[in-house]
PDB file of C-alpha atoms in Angstrom:
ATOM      1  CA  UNK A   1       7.819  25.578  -1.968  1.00 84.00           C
ATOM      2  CA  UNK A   2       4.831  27.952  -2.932  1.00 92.00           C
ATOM      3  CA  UNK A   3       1.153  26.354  -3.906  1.00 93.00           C
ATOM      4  CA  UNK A   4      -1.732  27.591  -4.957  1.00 95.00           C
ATOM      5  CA  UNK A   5      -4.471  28.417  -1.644  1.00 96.00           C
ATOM      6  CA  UNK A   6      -6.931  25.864  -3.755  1.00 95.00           C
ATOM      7  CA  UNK A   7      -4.494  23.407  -4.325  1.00 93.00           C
ATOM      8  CA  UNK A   8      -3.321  23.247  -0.478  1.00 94.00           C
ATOM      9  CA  UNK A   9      -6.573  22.845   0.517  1.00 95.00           C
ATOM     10  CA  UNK A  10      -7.834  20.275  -1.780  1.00 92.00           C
ATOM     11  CA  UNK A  11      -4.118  17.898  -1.186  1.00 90.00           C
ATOM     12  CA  UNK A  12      -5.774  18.276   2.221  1.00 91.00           C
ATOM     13  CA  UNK A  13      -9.329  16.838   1.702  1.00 87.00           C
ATOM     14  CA  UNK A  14     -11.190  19.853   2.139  1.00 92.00           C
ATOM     15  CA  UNK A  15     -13.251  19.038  -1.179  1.00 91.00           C
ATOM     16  CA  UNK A  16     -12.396  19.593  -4.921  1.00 91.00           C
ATOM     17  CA  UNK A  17     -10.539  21.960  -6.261  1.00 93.00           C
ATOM     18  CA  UNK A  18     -13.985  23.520  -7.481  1.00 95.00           C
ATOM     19  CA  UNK A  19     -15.743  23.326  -4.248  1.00 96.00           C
ATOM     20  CA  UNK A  20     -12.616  25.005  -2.918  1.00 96.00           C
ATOM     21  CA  UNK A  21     -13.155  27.470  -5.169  1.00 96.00           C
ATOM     22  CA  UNK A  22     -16.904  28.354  -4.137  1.00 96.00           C
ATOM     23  CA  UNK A  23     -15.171  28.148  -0.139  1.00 97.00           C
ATOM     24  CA  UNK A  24     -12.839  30.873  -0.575  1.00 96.00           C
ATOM     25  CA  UNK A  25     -15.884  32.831  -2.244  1.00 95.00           C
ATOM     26  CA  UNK A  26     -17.880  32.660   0.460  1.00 96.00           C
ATOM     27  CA  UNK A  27     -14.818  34.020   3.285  1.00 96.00           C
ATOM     28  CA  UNK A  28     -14.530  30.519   4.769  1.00 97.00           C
ATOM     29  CA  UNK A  29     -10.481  30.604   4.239  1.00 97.00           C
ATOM     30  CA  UNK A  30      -7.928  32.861   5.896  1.00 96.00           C
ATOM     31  CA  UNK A  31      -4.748  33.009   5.268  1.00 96.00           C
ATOM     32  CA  UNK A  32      -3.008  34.565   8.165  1.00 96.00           C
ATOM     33  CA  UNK A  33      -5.952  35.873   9.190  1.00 96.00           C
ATOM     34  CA  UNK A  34      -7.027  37.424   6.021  1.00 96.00           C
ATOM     35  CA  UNK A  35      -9.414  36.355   3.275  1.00 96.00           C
ATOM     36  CA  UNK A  36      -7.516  35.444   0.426  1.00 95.00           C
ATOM     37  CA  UNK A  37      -7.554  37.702  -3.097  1.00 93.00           C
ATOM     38  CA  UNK A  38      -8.478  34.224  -4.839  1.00 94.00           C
ATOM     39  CA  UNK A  39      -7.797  31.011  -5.149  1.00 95.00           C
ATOM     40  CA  UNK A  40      -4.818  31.311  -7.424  1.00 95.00           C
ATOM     41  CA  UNK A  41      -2.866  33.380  -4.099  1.00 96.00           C
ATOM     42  CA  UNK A  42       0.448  31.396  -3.236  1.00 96.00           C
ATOM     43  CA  UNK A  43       0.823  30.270   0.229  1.00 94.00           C
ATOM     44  CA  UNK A  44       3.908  28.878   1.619  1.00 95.00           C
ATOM     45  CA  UNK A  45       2.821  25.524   3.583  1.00 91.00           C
ATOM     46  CA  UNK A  46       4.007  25.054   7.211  1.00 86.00           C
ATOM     47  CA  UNK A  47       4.790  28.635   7.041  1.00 93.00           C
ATOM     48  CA  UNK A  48       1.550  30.460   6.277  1.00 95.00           C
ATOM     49  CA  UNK A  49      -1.306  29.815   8.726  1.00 95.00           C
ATOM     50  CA  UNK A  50      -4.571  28.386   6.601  1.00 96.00           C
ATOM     51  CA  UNK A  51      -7.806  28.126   8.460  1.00 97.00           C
ATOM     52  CA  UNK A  52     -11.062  26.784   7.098  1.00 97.00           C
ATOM     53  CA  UNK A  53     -14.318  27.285   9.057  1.00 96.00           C
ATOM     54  CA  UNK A  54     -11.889  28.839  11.511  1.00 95.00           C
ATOM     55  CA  UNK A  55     -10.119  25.569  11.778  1.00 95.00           C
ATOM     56  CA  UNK A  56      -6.229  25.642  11.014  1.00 94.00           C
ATOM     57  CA  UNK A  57      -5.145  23.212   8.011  1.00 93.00           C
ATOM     58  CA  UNK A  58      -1.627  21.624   8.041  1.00 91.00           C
ATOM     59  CA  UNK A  59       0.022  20.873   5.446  1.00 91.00           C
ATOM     60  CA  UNK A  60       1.366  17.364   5.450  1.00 92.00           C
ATOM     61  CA  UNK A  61       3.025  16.552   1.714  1.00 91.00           C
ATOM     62  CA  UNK A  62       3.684  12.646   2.042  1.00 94.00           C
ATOM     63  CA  UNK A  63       1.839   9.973   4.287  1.00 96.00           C
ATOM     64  CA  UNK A  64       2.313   6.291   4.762  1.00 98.00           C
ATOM     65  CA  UNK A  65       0.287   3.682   6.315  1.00 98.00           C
ATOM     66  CA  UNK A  66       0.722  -0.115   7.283  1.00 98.00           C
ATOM     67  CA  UNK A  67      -2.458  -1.774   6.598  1.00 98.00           C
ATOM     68  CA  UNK A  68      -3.185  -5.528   7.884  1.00 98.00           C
ATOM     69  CA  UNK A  69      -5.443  -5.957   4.632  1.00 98.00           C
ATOM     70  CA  UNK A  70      -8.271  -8.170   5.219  1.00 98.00           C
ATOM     71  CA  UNK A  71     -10.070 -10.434   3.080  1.00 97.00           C
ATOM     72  CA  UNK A  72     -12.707  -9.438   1.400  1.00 97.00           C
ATOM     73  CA  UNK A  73     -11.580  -5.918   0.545  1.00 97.00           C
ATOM     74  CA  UNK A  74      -9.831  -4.968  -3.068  1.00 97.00           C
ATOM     75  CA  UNK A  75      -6.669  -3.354  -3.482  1.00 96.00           C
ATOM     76  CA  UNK A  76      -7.539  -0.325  -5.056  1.00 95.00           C
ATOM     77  CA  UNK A  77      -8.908   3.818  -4.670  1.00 95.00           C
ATOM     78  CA  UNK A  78     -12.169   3.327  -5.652  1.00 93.00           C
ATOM     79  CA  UNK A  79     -14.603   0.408  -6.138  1.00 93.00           C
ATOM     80  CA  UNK A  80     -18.652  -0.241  -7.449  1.00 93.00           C
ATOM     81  CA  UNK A  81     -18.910  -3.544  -5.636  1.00 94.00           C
ATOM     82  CA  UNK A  82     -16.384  -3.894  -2.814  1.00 94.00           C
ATOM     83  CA  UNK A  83     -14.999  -1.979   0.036  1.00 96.00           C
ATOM     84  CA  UNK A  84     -11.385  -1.055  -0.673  1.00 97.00           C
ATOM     85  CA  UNK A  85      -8.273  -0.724   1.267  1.00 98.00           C
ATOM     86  CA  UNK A  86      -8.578   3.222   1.463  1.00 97.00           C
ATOM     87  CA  UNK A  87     -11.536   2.655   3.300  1.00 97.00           C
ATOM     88  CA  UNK A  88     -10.143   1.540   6.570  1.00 97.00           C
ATOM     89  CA  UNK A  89      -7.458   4.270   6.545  1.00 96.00           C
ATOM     90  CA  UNK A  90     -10.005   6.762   8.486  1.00 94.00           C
ATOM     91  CA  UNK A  91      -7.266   9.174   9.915  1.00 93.00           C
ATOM     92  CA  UNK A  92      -5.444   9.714   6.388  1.00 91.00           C
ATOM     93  CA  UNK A  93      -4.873  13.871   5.655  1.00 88.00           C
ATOM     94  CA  UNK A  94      -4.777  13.584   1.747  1.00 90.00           C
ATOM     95  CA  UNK A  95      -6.988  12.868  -0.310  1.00 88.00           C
ATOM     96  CA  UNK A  96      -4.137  11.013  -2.937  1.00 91.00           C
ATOM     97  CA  UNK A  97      -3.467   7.829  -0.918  1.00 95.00           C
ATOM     98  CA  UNK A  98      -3.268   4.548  -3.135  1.00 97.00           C
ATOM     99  CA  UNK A  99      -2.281   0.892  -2.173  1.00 98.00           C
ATOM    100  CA  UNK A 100       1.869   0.221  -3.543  1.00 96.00           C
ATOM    101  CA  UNK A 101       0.926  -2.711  -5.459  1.00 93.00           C
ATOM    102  CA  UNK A 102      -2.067  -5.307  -5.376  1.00 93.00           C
ATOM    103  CA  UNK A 103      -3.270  -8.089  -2.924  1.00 96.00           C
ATOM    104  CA  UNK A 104      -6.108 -10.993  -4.167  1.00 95.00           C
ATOM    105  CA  UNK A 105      -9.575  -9.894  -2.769  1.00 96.00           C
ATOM    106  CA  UNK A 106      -9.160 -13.141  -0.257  1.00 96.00           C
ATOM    107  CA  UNK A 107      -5.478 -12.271   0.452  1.00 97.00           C
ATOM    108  CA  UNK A 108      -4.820 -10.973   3.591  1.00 98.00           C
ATOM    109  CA  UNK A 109      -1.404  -9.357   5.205  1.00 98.00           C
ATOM    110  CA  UNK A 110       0.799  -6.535   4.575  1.00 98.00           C
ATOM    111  CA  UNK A 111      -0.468  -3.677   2.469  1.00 98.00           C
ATOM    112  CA  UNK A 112       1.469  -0.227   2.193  1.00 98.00           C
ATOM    113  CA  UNK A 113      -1.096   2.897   1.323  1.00 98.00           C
ATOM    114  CA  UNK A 114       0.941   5.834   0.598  1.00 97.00           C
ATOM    115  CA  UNK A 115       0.910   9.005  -2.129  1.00 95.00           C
ATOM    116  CA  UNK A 116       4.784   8.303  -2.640  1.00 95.00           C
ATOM    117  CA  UNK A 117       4.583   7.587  -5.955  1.00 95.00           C
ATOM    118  CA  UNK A 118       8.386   7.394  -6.466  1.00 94.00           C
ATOM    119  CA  UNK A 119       8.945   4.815  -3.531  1.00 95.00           C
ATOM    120  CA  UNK A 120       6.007   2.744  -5.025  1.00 95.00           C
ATOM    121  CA  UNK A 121       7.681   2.981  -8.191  1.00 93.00           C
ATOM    122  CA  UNK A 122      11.174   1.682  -6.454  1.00 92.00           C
ATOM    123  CA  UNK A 123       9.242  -1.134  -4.873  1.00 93.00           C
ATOM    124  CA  UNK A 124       7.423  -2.024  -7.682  1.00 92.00           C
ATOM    125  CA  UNK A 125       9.217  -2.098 -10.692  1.00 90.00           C
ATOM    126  CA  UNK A 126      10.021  -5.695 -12.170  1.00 87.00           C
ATOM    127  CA  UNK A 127      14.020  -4.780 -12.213  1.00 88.00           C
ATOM    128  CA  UNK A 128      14.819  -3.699  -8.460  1.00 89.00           C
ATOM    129  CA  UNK A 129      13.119  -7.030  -7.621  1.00 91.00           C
ATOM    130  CA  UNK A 130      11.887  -6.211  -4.385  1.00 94.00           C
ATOM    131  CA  UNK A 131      11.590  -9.451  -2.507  1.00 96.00           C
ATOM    132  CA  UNK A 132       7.542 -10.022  -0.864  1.00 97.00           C
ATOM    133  CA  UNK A 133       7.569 -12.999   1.823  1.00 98.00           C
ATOM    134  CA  UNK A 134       4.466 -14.729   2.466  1.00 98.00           C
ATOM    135  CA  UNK A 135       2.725 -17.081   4.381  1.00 98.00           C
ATOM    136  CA  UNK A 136       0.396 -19.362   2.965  1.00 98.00           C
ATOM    137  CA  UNK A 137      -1.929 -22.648   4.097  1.00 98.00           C
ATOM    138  CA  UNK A 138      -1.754 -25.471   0.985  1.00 98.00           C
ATOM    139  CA  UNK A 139      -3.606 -28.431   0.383  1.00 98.00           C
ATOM    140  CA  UNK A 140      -1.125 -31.324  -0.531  1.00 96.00           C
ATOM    141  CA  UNK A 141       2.171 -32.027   1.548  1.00 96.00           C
ATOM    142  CA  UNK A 142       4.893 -29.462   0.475  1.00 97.00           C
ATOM    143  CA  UNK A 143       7.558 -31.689  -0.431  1.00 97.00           C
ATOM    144  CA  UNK A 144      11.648 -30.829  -0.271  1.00 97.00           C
ATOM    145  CA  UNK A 145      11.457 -31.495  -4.000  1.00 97.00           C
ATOM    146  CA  UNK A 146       8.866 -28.402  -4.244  1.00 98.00           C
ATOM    147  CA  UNK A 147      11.481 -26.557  -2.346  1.00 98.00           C
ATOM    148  CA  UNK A 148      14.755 -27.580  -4.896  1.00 98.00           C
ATOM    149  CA  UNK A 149      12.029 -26.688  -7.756  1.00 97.00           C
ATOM    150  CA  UNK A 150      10.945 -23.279  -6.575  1.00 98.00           C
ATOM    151  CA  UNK A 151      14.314 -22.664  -6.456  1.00 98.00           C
ATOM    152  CA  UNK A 152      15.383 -23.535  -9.579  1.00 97.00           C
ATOM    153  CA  UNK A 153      11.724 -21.539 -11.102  1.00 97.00           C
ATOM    154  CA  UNK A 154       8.550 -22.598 -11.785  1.00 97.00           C
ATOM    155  CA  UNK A 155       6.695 -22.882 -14.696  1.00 97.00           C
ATOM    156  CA  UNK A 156       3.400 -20.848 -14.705  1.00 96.00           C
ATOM    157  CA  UNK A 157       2.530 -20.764 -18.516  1.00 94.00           C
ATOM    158  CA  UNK A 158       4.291 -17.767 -19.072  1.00 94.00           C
ATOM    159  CA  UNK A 159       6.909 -17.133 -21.378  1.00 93.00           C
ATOM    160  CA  UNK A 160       9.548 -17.400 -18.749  1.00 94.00           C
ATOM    161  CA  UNK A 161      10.290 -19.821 -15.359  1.00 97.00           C
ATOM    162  CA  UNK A 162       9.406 -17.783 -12.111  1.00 97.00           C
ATOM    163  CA  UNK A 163      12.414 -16.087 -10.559  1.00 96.00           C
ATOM    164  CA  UNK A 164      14.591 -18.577  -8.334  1.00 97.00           C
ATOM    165  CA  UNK A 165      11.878 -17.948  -4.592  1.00 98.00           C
ATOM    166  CA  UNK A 166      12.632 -19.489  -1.093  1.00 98.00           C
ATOM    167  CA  UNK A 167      10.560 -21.961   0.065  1.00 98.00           C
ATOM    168  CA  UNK A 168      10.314 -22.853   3.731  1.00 98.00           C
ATOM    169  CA  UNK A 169       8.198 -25.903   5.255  1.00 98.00           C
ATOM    170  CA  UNK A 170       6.474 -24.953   8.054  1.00 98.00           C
ATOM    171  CA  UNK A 171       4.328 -27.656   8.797  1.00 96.00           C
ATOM    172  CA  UNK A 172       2.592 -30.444   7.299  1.00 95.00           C
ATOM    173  CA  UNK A 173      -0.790 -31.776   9.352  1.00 95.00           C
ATOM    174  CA  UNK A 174      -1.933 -35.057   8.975  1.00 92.00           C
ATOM    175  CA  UNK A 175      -4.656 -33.815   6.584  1.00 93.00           C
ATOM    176  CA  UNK A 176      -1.934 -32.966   4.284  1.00 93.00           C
ATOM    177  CA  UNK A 177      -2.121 -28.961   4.561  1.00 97.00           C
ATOM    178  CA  UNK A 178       0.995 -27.643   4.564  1.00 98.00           C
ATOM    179  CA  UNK A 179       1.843 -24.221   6.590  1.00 98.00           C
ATOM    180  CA  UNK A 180       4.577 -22.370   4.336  1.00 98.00           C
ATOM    181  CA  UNK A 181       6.359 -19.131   3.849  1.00 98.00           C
ATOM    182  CA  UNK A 182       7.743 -18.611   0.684  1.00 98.00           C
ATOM    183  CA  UNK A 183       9.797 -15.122  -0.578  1.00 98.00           C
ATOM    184  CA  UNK A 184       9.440 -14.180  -4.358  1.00 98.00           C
ATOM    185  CA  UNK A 185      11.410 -11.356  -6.055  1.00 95.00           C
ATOM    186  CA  UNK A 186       8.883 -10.745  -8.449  1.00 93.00           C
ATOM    187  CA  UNK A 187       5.124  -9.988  -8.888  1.00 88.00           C
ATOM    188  CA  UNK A 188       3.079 -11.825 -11.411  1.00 91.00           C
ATOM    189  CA  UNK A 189      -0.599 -12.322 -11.212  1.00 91.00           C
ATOM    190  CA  UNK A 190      -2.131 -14.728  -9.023  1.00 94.00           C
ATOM    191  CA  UNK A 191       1.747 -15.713  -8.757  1.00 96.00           C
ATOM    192  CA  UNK A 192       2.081 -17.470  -5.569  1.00 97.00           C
ATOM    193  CA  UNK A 193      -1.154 -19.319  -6.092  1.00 97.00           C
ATOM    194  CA  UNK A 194       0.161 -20.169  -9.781  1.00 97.00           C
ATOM    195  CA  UNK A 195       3.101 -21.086  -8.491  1.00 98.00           C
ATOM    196  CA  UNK A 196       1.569 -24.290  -6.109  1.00 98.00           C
ATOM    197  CA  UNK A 197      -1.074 -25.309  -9.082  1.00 98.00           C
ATOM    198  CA  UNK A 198       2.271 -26.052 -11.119  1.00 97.00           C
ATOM    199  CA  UNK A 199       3.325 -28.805  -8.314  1.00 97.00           C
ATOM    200  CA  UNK A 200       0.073 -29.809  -8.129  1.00 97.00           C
ATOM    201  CA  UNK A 201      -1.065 -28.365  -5.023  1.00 97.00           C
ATOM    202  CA  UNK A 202      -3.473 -25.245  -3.709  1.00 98.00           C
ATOM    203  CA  UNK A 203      -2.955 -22.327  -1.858  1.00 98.00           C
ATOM    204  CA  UNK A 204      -6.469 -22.118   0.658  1.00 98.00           C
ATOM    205  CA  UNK A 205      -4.767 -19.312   2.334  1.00 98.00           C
ATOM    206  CA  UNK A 206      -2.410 -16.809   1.798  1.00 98.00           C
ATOM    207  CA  UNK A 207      -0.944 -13.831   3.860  1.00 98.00           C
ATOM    208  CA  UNK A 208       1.687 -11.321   2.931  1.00 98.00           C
ATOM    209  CA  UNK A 209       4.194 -10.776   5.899  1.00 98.00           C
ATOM    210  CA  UNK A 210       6.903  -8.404   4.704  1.00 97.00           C
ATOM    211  CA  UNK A 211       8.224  -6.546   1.470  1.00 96.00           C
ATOM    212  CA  UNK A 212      11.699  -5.304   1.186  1.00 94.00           C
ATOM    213  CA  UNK A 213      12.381  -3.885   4.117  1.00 93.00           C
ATOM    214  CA  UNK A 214       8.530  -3.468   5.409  1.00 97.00           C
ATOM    215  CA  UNK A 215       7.656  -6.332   7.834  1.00 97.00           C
ATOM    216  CA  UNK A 216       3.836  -6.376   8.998  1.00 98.00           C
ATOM    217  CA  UNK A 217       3.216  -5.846  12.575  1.00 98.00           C
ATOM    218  CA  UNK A 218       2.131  -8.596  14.380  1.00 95.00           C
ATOM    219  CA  UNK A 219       0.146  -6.826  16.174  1.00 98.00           C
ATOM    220  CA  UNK A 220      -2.120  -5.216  13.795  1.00 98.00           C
ATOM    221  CA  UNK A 221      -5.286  -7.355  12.884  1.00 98.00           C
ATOM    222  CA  UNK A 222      -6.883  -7.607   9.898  1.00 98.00           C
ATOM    223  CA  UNK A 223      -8.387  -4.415   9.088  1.00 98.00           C
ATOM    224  CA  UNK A 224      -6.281  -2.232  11.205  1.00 98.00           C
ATOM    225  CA  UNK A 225      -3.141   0.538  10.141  1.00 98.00           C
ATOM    226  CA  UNK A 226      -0.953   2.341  11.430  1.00 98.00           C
ATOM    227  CA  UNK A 227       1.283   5.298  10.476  1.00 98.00           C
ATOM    228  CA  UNK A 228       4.617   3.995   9.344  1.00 97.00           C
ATOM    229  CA  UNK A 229       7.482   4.866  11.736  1.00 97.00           C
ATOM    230  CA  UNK A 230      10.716   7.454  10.675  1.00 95.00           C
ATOM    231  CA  UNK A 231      12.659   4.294  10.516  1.00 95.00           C
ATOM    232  CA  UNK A 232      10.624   2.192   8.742  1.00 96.00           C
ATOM    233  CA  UNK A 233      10.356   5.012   6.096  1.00 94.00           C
ATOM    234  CA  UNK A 234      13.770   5.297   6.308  1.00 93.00           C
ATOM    235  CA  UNK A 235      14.792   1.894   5.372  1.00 91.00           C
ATOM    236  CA  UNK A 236      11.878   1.731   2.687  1.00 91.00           C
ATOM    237  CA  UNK A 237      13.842   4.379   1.318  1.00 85.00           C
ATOM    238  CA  UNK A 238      17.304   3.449   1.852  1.00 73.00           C
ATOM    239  CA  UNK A 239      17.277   1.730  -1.793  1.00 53.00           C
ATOM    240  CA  UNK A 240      16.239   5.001  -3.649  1.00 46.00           C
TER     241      UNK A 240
END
């Protein structure tokens, strides 16, 4: 694979593909230890050496994180108002990184940031029905009759009943708030919180613990990532 010197560099967050530009101008590129003719020059990544202010640049074409998402934050790139998930991934290389699907601003739990746009489509898309397992706090007792009717779908004021989902009783406190986790093969909005209103109950918190094959590590706390493993790209792959 061949790309253009400007291109590499701005994949890598060096700066735009203009200020790139005005970089190799002014000599602060080499390219195996030569200035480049221009920014159009092919490089080979991983096999060319590319140094900017005399530091060396590494190519890196794909990168996935595992971010605990907090509350608070919005699932997006960019934001006016609030901070966004991209914002705690402080060690990412490109500068192409997007959240594989959306959380609630006050939803916390398992958020994958990646520039894999075919995987996100694979995990996304409303016919592979990827299952996402959550756990969630809910005012009213969850009832085994919620459980048969969850099952069986719910009715959300859409066109359609909710995908058959699995939902597991946790615990019910004397106050009547139930701890739950409940799997859904599907992704509407607001969905799992829709999903309670329609038996008459409310979700008061809600935490996303695994999709497909992606479980959240424990021990990351809201607001921290980590790199993804080989494996666990592996298996987040496997389907593809």
């Amino acid at each position: 694979m061949q790309l253009r010197i400007d291109k590499y560099l701005a994949d890598m967050g060096i700066g735009t593909r203009s200020e790139v530009k005005q970089y190799i101008r002014k000599k602060q590129v080499q390219v195996n230890g030569v200035y480049p003719k221009g920014p159009e020059q092919k490089i080979v990544p991983n096999q060319d050496s590319i140094t900017f202010q005399g530091k060396a640049i590494s190519y890196i074409e794909m990168e996935y994180f595992m971010l605990n998402k907090p509350a608070g934050c919005v699932s997006a790139t960019t934001d006016a108002k609030h901070k966004t998930v991209l914002d705690y991934i402080d060690t990412k290389k490109r500068k192409d990184l997007f959240p594989v699907g959306r959380l609630d601003i006050d939803t916390e739990g398992l958020l994958l940031i990646t520039n894999d746009g075919a995987l996100a489509h694979e995990l996304l898309s409303p016919k592979k029905h990827v299952a996402k397992t959550y756990y969630a706090k809910v005012e009213g007792c969850v009832t085994s009759e919620d459980v048969v009717q969850f099952e069986k779908g719910v009715d959300i004021g859409e066109e359609r009943l909710t995908l058959p989902a699995e939902l597991k009783i946790l615990k019910v406190s004397p106050e009547d708030i139930s701890e739950i986790e409940l799997t859904i093969m599907e992704g509407k909005f607001h969905q799992v919180k829709r999903m309670f209103e329609a038996v008459g109950k409310k979700v008061v918190y809600l935490k996303r613990i695994s999709m497909g094959n992606l479980i959240l590590d424990e021990n990351l706390q809201p607001g921290e990532y980590r790199k993804l493993t080989a494996e666990e790209i592996e298996k987040i792959q496997m389907k593809r």
